[in-house]
């Protein structure tokens, strides 16, 4: 067997998948997984583990796969992660666990993410019950937000015996996993719902349709409803716009609106009532994961799609795998150009986007070369829909309705990195609400750390 | 699940429902709204809170059938359930934060158009319960479409009715009636609150601008989440982009760009109307005339 190369997994053909919302990657078969597991060297000091924000015991679970002890592998992962089928699919593994894998120095790193996904899918298909909890201790903890940070914090506290209730603003639990990341990367009914059900199986209650700061305030949770500690995992859901002329024309959407209509409200599916408008020719402005998701969604709804990004391909913040998939599917990249105006017809509907060409100058604070405008290079692209994907910031709803809970200038809650402690006693926070838009696994890591800190806090009270 | 405790037909195609939602009832204030969803496949539909009973734990909504979702909703019966009912959303009306004594010095006029009478009611009632008698104009197509007249009479100082066809009260538009009250009857108002179709609110604000009367309007753009997450509800208010669901829904009417708001509110209309017609034709072989907006008073 060739040791330098990883076992490749199966994928839907680009020509076929661009017309459907089924999952793009089909994952490993048992044989593939065992073959890939055999590549792992089971390092004594596994560097891979140090790069996993939830410290999954990677060599041990991979060793179980090698011996075809899949259930044991699942139990090892379950000790550290409550959402393995999700992380195995959407973690930026190349810059996390796999980045430090020793095999990566001379060839391909072990496909840790794909193996994790295999184990998670296998245990779901085989109905393995991984819920193990200590006896209930009768103490109540509230978790705000049912995204990855909230779910993992709640899951860990439930395992320790706490009575945990998650309050979720939307009608469905999952956070970005249900409203943002599309079906073709992360199937909702099979994968996400199942992971949410696993958290519920630990005894966690999820109350949907409750907006903290509106339906009930954080203070009321503590002083009227008897919660002894609160974890805030409310994410970073507020979309940014460019503030250029024409941005409120008909046919200009935030990526959040476009993706929410499609994913949470299932506009793409027959029989669902929520409408969506993809148009014939779409410009998606931005270059992150969110932009790729919006672009590939619009493509599947039948549009010709252009990504408009102000730097070059090397600087695209999206994961390499997503960019690769987008190119394969036929997304057109208009790089080094920046929108300056959205053009509308006489009825106010989008008819084009005026851009200016850019070139790369000196590196900026982020280390990436700063794009500078080339004077006089303006040009127009004819489109009927524009999707703005410029990033998001935390929603001020909770901080503005809770006295003493402080946020920084960007609206991010102030919380200690190791514990999630906020400026209010008994209130902890983590995930995108603290860091600004980041990743699923970092949010989960923050949720886990906060669970440990909440346990310590309540034991000392 | 949220149980429909009572349902009433108030006027042709206008329904009232009391829905069991204790958490929402407990926190509700005048000016706020809820989002309801009928079932797994339904849309999230924003509706103003028209009344609430904190002890019974119920919230009252009043809606008019205009398209696919509101028509489906009208088929729900007493004892049926909404799968989702979330709120209260948005900011409460400004006056509930104001000093009551200062408020008592002000002459307030409410102008309601069509189904807008329903959301005006809790505001007038709140003021009445705090010892303030506001005036109100309720405008509608004809006598048959007049909502909550008895209830309104109990809580207003003066209640004026305007019908398009003159079948009841003043014959004409609410704007003409307001103008007459001010110019012919010498009425003075410090604040006007207008709730109804956007076009009505636009003309009311144009009129009150001439008199320099502060005017508050309640905006109803297309929404998805209602929590500030999608930006679909954005409006231009005084050159700034604001999200109606979190910053509003009430704004200073003299600052709102109504033309943009009206244009944006058509974004999904015809498309969904068409899809619904196609669907019904496929299913029943019968032609549906829903959703094309001809019945949409609210807009
Ligand atoms: C389109 C898209 C694609 C992405 N792709 C990837 C990817 O491939 N890989 C990756 O690692 N990361 C990806 N991310 C980022 C990742 O999804 C987020 O970093 C992660 O979900 C953050 O988790 P969280 O728990 O902090 O917040 P969220 O997932 O945002 O969850 C927060 C939850 O809190 C709820 N909430 C908010 N306010 C309140 C309130 N006041 N009361 C009650 N509930 C409230 C929200 O409704 C939401 O359900 C992507 C993000 C987007 C938008
Ligand atoms: C804050 C707020 C408060 C509202 N309060 C009330 C109320 O108390 N009573 C009442 O009858 N109506 C109210 N509306 C309007 C109501 O939400 C719409 O009539 C309803 O969504 C129409 O749905 P439809 O599918 O039946 O119509 P369609 O015409 O089939 O709808 C097509 C699409 O456009 C959207 N849409 C259409 N009209 C409106 C509109 N006026 N506002 C927002 N979205 C719209 C729908 O959600 C749908 O996605 C309110 C709207 C908002 C935003
Ligand atoms: S959770 Fe993410 S970072 Fe951790 S091992 Fe799995 S794929 Fe790697
Ligand atoms: S660093 Fe690579 S080879 Fe070593 S244990 Fe981790 S996955 Fe296996
Ligand atoms: S409805 Fe989505 S931001 Fe207001």
XYZ file of C-alpha atoms in Angstrom, chain A residues 167 169-172 179 207-211 214-216 220 224-225 237-239 241 243 247-254 256-257 260-261 264-266 270-277 347-349 395 397, chain B residues 2 23-24 26-27 32 37 40-44 68-69 72 83-91 222-225 227-232 234-236 241 243 245-246 260 263-264 266-268 271-272 282:
100
model
C -33.343 28.260 25.120
C -34.696 31.667 19.450
C -35.505 29.816 16.231
C -38.012 27.006 15.813
C -35.268 24.450 15.351
C -29.767 27.670 9.086
C -37.126 25.060 24.537
C -37.369 26.510 21.041
C -39.060 29.843 20.225
C -37.605 31.572 23.266
C -35.574 34.699 22.605
C -37.304 39.483 24.468
C -39.374 36.473 25.548
C -37.559 36.344 28.862
C -35.407 36.530 34.943
C -37.373 33.946 38.719
C -36.779 30.592 37.085
C -25.749 36.201 13.522
C -25.916 39.863 12.532
C -25.096 40.290 8.837
C -23.522 45.092 4.458
C -23.046 50.451 2.578
C -27.664 47.868 -1.692
C -31.347 47.987 -0.767
C -32.478 47.262 -4.322
C -34.824 44.346 -4.872
C -32.750 41.238 -5.411
C -29.944 42.075 -2.950
C -29.848 39.626 -0.056
C -27.521 38.881 2.813
C -27.848 34.730 5.936
C -31.234 35.502 4.410
C -31.852 30.616 5.909
C -34.633 30.565 3.352
C -33.856 26.297 7.674
C -37.042 26.994 5.727
C -36.226 24.429 3.005
C -41.257 20.796 -2.968
C -44.136 21.465 -0.566
C -42.411 24.001 1.690
C -44.056 27.432 1.694
C -41.125 29.842 2.075
C -40.104 31.426 -1.222
C -36.555 32.044 -2.436
C -35.250 33.993 -5.385
C -38.488 49.444 -10.995
C -35.754 49.067 -8.420
C -34.670 45.512 -9.285
C -26.363 40.235 17.929
C -29.998 41.565 21.932
C -49.459 26.588 20.753
C -44.187 33.152 27.857
C -45.106 35.609 25.104
C -46.079 37.515 30.081
C -43.584 39.779 28.311
C -44.534 44.413 19.488
C -45.563 29.044 11.932
C -43.193 21.799 9.582
C -43.497 23.169 6.078
C -45.033 26.532 6.861
C -43.448 29.965 6.563
C -42.631 32.175 9.485
C -50.795 31.351 0.484
C -49.901 31.290 4.180
C -53.985 28.338 5.065
C -46.295 24.530 15.708
C -44.405 27.722 16.545
C -45.280 31.069 18.100
C -42.384 33.284 19.045
C -42.191 36.720 20.572
C -42.670 39.354 21.674
C -40.443 40.728 18.909
C -39.358 44.262 18.176
C -39.370 47.310 20.405
C -40.889 40.979 4.550
C -39.252 39.079 7.397
C -37.712 35.687 7.984
C -36.284 35.252 11.478
C -34.245 38.501 15.410
C -31.821 40.569 13.330
C -30.195 37.614 11.610
C -31.221 37.881 7.953
C -31.367 41.574 7.126
C -34.365 40.965 4.886
C -34.017 46.363 6.288
C -35.362 49.837 5.653
C -33.840 53.215 5.094
C -30.203 51.224 7.185
C -33.669 46.386 10.685
C -37.510 43.482 13.429
C -35.040 44.659 16.064
C -38.080 51.900 -1.113
C -40.815 48.357 -3.527
C -38.944 45.897 -1.317
C -43.073 43.126 -3.389
C -39.930 41.001 -3.658
C -41.563 37.657 -3.052
C -43.484 34.757 -7.378
C -45.071 32.932 -4.492
C -51.655 20.479 -10.136
